[in-house]
Every structure is written in C-alpha cells, then in structure tokens.
Coordinates of C-alpha atoms in Angstrom, one line a residue:
X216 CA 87.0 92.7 143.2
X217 CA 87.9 90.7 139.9
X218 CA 89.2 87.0 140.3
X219 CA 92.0 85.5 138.4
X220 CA 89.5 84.1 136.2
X221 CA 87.4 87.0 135.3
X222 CA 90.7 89.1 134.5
X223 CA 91.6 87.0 131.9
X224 CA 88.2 86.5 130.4
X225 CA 88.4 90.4 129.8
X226 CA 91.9 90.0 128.5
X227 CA 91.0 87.7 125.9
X228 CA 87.6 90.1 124.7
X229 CA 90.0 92.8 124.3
X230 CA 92.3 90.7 122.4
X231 CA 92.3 91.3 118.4
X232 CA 91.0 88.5 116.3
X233 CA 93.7 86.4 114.4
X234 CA 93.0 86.4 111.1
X235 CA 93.3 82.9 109.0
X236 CA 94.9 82.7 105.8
X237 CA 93.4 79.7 103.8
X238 CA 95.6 78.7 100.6
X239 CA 94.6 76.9 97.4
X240 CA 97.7 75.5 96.2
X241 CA 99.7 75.8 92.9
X242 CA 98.9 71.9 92.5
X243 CA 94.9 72.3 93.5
X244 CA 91.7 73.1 91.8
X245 CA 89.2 73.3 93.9
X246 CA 85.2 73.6 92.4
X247 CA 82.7 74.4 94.6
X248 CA 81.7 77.7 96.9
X249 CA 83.4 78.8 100.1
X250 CA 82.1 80.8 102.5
X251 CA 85.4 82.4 105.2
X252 CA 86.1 84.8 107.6
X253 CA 90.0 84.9 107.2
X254 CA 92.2 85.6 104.0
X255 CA 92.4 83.7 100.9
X256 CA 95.5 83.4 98.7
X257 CA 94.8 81.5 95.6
X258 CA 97.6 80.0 93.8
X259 CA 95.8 76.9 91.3
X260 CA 92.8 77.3 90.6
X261 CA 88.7 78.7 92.0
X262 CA 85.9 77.2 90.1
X263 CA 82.8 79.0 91.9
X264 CA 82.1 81.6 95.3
X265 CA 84.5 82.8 97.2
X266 CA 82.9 85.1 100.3
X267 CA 85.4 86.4 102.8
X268 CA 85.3 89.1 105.1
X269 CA 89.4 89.3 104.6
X270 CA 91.7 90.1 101.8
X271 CA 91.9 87.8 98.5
X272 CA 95.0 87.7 96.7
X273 CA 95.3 85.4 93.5
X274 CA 98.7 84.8 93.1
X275 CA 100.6 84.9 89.6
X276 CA 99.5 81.6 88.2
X277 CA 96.2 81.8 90.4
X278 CA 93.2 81.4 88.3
X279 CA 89.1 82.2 89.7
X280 CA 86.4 81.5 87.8
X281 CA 83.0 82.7 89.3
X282 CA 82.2 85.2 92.1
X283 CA 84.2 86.6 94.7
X284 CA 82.8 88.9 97.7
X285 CA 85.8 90.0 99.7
X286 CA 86.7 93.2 101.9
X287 CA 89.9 93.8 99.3
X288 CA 91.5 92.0 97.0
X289 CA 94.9 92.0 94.9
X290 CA 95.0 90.3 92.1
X291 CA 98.3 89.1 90.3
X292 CA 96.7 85.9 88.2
X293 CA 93.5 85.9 86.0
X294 CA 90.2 86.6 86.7
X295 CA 86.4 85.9 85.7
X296 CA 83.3 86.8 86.8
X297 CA 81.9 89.0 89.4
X298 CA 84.3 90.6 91.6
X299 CA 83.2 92.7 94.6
X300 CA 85.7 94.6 96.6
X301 CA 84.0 96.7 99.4
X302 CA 87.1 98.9 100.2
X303 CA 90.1 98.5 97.8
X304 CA 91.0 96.5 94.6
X305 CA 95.0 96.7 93.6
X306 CA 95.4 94.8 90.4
X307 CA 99.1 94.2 89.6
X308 CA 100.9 94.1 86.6
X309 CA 100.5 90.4 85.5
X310 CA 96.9 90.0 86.3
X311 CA 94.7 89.6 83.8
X312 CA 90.8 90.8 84.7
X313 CA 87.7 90.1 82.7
X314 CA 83.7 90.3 83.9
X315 CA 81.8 92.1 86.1
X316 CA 83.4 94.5 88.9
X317 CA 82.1 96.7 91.9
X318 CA 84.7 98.0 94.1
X319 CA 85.1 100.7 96.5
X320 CA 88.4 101.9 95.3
X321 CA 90.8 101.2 92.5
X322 CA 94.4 101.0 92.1
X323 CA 95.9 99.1 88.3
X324 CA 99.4 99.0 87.5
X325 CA 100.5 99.4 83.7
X326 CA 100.4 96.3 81.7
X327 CA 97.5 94.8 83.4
X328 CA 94.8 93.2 81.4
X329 CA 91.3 95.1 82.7
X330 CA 88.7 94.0 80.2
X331 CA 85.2 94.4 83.2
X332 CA 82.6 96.6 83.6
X333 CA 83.5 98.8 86.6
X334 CA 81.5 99.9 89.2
X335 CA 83.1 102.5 92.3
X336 CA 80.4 102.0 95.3
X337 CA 82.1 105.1 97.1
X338 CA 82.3 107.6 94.1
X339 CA 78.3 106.8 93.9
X340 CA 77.7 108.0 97.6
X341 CA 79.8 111.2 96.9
X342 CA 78.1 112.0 93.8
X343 CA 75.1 111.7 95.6
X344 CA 75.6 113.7 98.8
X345 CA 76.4 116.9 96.2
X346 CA 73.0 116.3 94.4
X347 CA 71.2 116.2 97.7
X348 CA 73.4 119.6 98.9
X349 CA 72.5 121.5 95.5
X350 CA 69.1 120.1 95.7
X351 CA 68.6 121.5 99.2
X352 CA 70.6 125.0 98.3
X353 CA 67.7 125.5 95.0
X354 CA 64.6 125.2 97.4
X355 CA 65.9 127.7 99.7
X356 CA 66.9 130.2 96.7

C-alpha cells in the first residue's frame, strides 16, 4: 500500500528533532541579538538578546550582558539584565547574577552571587487557582 518512498517520509516525521548547540568561544565577544532554536553555551562574552527555544548555559568565565529568553538556563559565569527562564533556572556556585529575573523554577547553590529581582511564573498560576477555588467555595456558602 505504502512505497519505499512514503515509508521513509513517515520515518523521518516521527523522528526527534536534533537539537544544535551554538558556542561563543572563550576567545569571542560577540555584540548584537540572536534569535535560535538549539542550545547556547556561552564561554566569552553576550553583548545583547539571546532568544532560544533550548537550554543556555554560560560557562565559568562566560559573561551576558542584555536579555536572554530561553526554555532553561544554567548559569556558572556572570549575568546582567533580564533573564527569562520558562521552566527551570540552576544557578551554580560560581555564577554571579544581577538584574531582572522571571523564571518558572529555581534551583541556587551556596556561594552564588543572586543580586535580581525574582519573579516564579508557576508559583503565580498556583496562587491563583486557590484564590479562584476559595472564591467559588464563599459564593456557594
């Protein structure tokens, strides 16, 4: 029923995506936005937007300056700006954090630097469904 061709057509929509993982050297500074669908590990140093549907990890002598948008992030380098995480941020020991930050979850190991205004997306929506519960419970009292 299915020819050679359209088998393997199917195969390769089944297939999971490869994700890319983009680099920015120890050696590099690179000042400008990017816009990716892969990973990013920064090792020198981000001078404006980083958007990526992947994982950003700034290495220990990584540096960002600017916004990042990512899906989670672990940072070991320094930080500044606006940082949003949509599932989970793990900030290591040596990482040094400063700005803005929206995340939805948290994880910091002692002797990081965390000097950001923090904002937890998911801790929000919780908060909220038990307002609209109780809410709901008091008109039918």
């Amino acid at each position: 029923m299915f020819s050679n061709k359209d088998k393997k057509q199917e195969k390769q929509k089944n297939r999971p995506r490869t994700m890319e993982r983009n680099v920015i050297a120890k050696t590099t500074t690179f000042v400008g936005d990017i816009n990716s669908e892969g990973d990013f590990r920064i090792d020198g140093t981000l001078e404006g937007t980083l958007k990526t549907k992947g994982r950003v990890i700034i290495g220990t002598e990584g540096i960002i300056k600017g916004n990042v948008e990512s899906t989670n992030a672990d940072i070991e380098g320094k930080f500044s700006g606006q940082l949003s995480v949509a599932n989970t941020l793990t900030i290591k020991a040596t990482a040094n954090i400063s700005g803005e930050v929206t995340i939805g979850k948290l994880s910091i190991e002692p002797g990081a630097t965390f000097n950001a205004t923090c904002a937890m997306k998911g801790a929000l929506k919780e908060l909220n469904k038990g307002n609209e519960t109780k809410k709901a419970s008091e008109k039918t009292a």
